Coordinates of C-alpha atoms in Angstrom, one line a residue:
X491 CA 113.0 110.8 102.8
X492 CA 109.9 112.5 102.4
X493 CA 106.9 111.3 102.8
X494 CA 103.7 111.6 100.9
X495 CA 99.8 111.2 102.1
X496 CA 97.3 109.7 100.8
X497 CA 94.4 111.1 99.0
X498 CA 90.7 109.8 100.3
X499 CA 90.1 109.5 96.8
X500 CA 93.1 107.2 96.4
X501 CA 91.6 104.5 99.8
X502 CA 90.9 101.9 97.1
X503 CA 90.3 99.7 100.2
X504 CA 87.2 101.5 101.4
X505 CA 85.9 101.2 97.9
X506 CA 83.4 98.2 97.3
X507 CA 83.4 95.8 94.4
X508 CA 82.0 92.9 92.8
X509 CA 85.2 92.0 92.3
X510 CA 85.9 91.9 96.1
X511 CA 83.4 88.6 96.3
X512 CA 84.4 85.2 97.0
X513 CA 83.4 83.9 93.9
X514 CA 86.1 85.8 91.5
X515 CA 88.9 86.9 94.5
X516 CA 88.5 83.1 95.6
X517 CA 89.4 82.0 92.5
X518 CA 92.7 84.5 92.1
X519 CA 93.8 85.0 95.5
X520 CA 95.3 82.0 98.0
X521 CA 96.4 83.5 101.0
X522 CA 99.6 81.7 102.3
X523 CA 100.4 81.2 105.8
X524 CA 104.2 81.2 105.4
X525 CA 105.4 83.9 107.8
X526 CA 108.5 86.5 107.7
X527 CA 110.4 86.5 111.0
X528 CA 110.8 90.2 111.7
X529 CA 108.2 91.9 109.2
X530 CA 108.0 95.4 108.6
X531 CA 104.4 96.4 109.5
X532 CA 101.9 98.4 107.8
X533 CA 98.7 99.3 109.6
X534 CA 95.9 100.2 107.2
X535 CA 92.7 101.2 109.1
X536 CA 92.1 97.6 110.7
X537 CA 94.2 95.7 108.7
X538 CA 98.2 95.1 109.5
X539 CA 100.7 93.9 106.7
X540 CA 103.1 91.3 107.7
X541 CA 105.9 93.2 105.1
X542 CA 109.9 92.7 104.9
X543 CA 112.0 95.3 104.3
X544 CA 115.8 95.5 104.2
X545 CA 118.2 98.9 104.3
X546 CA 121.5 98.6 102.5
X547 CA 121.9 102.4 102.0
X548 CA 119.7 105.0 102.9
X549 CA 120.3 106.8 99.6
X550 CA 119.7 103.5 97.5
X551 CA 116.6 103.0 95.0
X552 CA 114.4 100.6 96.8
X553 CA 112.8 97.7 95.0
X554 CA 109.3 97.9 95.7
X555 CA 107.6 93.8 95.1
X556 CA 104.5 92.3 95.0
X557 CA 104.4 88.5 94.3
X558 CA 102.4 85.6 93.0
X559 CA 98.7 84.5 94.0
X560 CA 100.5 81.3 95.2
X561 CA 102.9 82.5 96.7
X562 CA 104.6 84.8 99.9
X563 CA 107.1 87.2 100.9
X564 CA 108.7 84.3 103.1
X565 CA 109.0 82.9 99.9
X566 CA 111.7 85.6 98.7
X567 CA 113.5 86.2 101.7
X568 CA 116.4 86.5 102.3
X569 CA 117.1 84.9 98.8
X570 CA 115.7 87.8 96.7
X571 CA 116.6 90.3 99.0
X572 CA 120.3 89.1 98.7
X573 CA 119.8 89.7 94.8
X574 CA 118.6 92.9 94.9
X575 CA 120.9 94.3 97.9
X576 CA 123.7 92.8 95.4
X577 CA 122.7 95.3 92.7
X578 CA 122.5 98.0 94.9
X579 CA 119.0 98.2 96.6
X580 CA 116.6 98.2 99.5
X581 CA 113.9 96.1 99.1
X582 CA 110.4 96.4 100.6
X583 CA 108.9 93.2 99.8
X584 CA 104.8 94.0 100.2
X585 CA 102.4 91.4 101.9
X586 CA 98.8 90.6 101.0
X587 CA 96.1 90.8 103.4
X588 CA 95.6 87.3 104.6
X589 CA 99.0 85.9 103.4
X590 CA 102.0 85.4 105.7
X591 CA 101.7 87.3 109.0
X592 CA 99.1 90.2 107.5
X593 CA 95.6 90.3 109.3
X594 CA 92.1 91.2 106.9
X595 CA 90.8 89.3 103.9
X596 CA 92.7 89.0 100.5
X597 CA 90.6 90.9 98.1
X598 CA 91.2 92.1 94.7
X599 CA 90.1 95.6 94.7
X600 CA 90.5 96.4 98.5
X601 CA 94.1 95.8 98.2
X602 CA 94.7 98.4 95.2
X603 CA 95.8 101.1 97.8
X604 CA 98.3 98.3 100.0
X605 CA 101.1 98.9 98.1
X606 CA 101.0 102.9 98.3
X607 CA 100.0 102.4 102.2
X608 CA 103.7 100.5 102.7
X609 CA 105.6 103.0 100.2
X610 CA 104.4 106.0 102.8
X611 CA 105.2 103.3 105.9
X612 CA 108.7 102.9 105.2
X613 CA 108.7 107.3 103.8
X614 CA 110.1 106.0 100.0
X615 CA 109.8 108.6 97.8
X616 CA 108.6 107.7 94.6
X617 CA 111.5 109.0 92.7
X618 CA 113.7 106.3 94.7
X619 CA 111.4 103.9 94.3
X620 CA 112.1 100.8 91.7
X621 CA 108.3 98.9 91.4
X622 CA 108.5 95.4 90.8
X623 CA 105.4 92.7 89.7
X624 CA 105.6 89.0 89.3
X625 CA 101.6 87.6 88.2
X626 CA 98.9 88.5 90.0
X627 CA 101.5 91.0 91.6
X628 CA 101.1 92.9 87.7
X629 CA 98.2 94.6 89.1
X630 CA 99.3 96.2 91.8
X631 CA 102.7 96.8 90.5
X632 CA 100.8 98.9 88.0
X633 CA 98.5 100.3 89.9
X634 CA 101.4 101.9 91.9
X635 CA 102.9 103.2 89.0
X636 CA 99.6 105.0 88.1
X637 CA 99.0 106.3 91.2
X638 CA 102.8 107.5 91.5
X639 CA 104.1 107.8 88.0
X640 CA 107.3 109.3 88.8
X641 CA 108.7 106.4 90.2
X642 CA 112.1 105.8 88.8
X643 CA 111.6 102.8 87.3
X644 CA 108.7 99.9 86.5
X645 CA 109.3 95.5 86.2
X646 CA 106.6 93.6 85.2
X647 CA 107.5 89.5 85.4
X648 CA 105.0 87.2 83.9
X649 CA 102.4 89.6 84.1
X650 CA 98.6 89.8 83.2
X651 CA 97.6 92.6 80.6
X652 CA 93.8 92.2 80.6
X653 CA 92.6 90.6 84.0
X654 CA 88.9 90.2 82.7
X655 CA 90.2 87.1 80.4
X656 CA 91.5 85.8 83.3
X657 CA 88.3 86.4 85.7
X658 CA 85.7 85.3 83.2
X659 CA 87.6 82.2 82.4
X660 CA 87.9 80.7 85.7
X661 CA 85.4 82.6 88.2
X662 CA 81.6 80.8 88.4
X663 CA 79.6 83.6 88.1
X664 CA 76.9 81.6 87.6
X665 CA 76.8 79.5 90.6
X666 CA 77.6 82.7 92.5
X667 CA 74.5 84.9 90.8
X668 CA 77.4 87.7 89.7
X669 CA 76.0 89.7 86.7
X670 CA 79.1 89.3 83.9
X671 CA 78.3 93.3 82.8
X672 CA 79.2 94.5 86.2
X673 CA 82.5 92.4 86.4
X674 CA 83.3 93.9 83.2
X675 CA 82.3 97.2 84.5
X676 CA 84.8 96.9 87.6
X677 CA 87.6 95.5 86.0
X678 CA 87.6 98.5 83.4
X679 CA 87.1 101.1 86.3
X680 CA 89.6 99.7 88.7
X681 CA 92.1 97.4 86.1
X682 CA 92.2 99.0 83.0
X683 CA 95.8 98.6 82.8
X684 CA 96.0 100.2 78.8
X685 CA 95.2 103.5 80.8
X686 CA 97.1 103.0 83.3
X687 CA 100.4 102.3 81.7
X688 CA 99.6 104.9 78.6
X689 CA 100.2 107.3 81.5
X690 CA 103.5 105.9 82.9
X691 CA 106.1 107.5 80.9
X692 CA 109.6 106.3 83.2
X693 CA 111.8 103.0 82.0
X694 CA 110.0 99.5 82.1
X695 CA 111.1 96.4 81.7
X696 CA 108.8 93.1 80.9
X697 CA 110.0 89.8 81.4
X698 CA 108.1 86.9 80.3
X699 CA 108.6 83.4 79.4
X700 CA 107.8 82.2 75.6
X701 CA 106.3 79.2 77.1
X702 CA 104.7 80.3 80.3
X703 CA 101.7 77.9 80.5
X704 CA 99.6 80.4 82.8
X705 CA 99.9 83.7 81.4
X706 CA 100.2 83.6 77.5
X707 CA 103.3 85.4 76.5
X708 CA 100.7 88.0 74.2
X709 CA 100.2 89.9 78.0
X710 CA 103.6 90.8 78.3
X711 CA 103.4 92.4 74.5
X712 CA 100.1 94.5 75.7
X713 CA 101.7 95.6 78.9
X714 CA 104.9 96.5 76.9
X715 CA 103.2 98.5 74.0
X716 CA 100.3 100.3 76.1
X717 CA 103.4 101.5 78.3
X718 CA 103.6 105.4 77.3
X719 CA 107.6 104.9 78.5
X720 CA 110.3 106.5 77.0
X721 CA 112.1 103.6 77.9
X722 CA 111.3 99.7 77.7
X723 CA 112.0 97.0 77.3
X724 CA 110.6 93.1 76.7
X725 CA 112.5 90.5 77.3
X726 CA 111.2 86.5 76.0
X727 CA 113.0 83.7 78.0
X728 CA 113.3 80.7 76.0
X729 CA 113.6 78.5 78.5
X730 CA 111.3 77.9 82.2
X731 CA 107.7 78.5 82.7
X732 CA 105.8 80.4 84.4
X733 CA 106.9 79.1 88.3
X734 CA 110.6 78.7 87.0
X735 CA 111.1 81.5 85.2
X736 CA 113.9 82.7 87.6
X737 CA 115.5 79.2 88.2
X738 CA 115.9 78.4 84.4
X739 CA 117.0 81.1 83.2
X740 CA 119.0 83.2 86.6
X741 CA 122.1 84.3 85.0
X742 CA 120.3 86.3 82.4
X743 CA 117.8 87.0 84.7
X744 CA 119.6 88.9 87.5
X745 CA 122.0 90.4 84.3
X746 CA 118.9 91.9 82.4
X747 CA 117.6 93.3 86.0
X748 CA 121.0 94.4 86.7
X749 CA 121.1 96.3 83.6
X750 CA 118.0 98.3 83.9
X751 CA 118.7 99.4 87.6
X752 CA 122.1 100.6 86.9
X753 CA 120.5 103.0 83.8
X754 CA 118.6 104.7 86.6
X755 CA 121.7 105.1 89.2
X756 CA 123.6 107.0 86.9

């Protein structure tokens, strides 16, 4: 496969932000220190990525995933990677600075650039590449779309349309003297995911549960009408939450996923 470089302008990680301080990435981000036994490394400047990857065939889409504030990529292997090698794909499950095996300091702005650092590591090309976003993951699921819109296809699971609710809701900026106008400032330059998606035009899919309890259902209809796609699709669970949205509901689950890879294998 080819692979692509990235632009300086595209280094997220050297960029600084308010959002970057403990007070607000403290409050979104809690590295876990469940580990991967063989990980696929990604050295990024200083910092090294504890990732997993798994080859089925060479000429396969690869699911590309970023998971959950609370959770790991220990935490989908080899169970996830069995599902998507089922349908067909190579997986490169991405790690978070600080989380698992991955050296540096989880940080919501500095990692922006992560996910695009693996894609070149293990030389995907973009058009073979199948993005995937559970949570917190949203963000940079989406932020990889933006940066490489031609991927072949986008999944965003009970994610987060506008992460400034989110951040003034639970962050202290108070305690931590953080001006609110320059939060809102950063999250619009850096997550403003109506831009982002309005410029990704290739098949998504949005999975969310009615009854999440974390992320109100109303995200998933933002992210799935901001989404300049050709081709989408959302997709309400009845049944789960938030944490069990896979578990209660796996046979549709694994069908509906099923469904949208094999439209972009023919």
């Amino acid at each position: 496969m080819p692979r692509f470089r990235l632009s300086e302008q595209q280094r997220f990680f050297e960029v600084k932000s308010i959002l970057d301080n403990p007070a607000i990435s403290g409050c979104y981000l809690f590295p876990q220190a469940r580990c991967v036994d063989d990980p696929f490394r990604v050295k990024i400047d200083q910092i090294e990525l504890a990732c997993y990857r798994r080859i089925i065939d060479a000429d396969a889409f690869t699911m590309i995933h970023f998971h959950g504030n609370g959770e790991a990529v220990a935490d989908y292997v080899p169970f996830m990677a069995d599902v998507f090698a089922d349908i067909g794909l190579n997986s490169l499950f991405v790690e978070y600075r600080d989380y698992g095996g991955s050296t540096g300091e989880a940080q919501l702005v500095a990692m922006l650039g992560d996910g695009e650092a693996a894609m070149d590591a293990a030389e995907v090309a973009p058009e073979m590449a199948i993005v995937f976003g559970r949570s917190i993951g949203s963000l940079y699921a989406i932020e990889l779309a933006h940066r490489q819109p031609s991927i072949a296809g986008l999944i965003i699971e009970s994610g987060i349309a506008d992460p400034l609710e989110r951040f003034l809701t639970y962050a202290d900026l108070e305690a931590a003297r953080v001006d609110e106008a320059e939060v809102e400032a950063d999250v619009k330059r850096f997550f403003n995911h109506k831009k982002k998606l309005a410029g990704y035009t290739n098949p998504l899919l949005t999975l969310h549960c009615e009854n999440d309890g974390l992320i109100d259902i109303s995200h998933a209809e933002r992210n799935h009408k901001w989404a300049g796609s050709r081709q989408k699709q959302l997709v309400r669970f009845a049944y789960g939450n938030h944490n069990t949205i896979f578990r209660a509901n796996e046979i549709e689950y694994v069908d509906v996923v099923g469904r949208f890879v094999r439209t972009l294998q023919r």
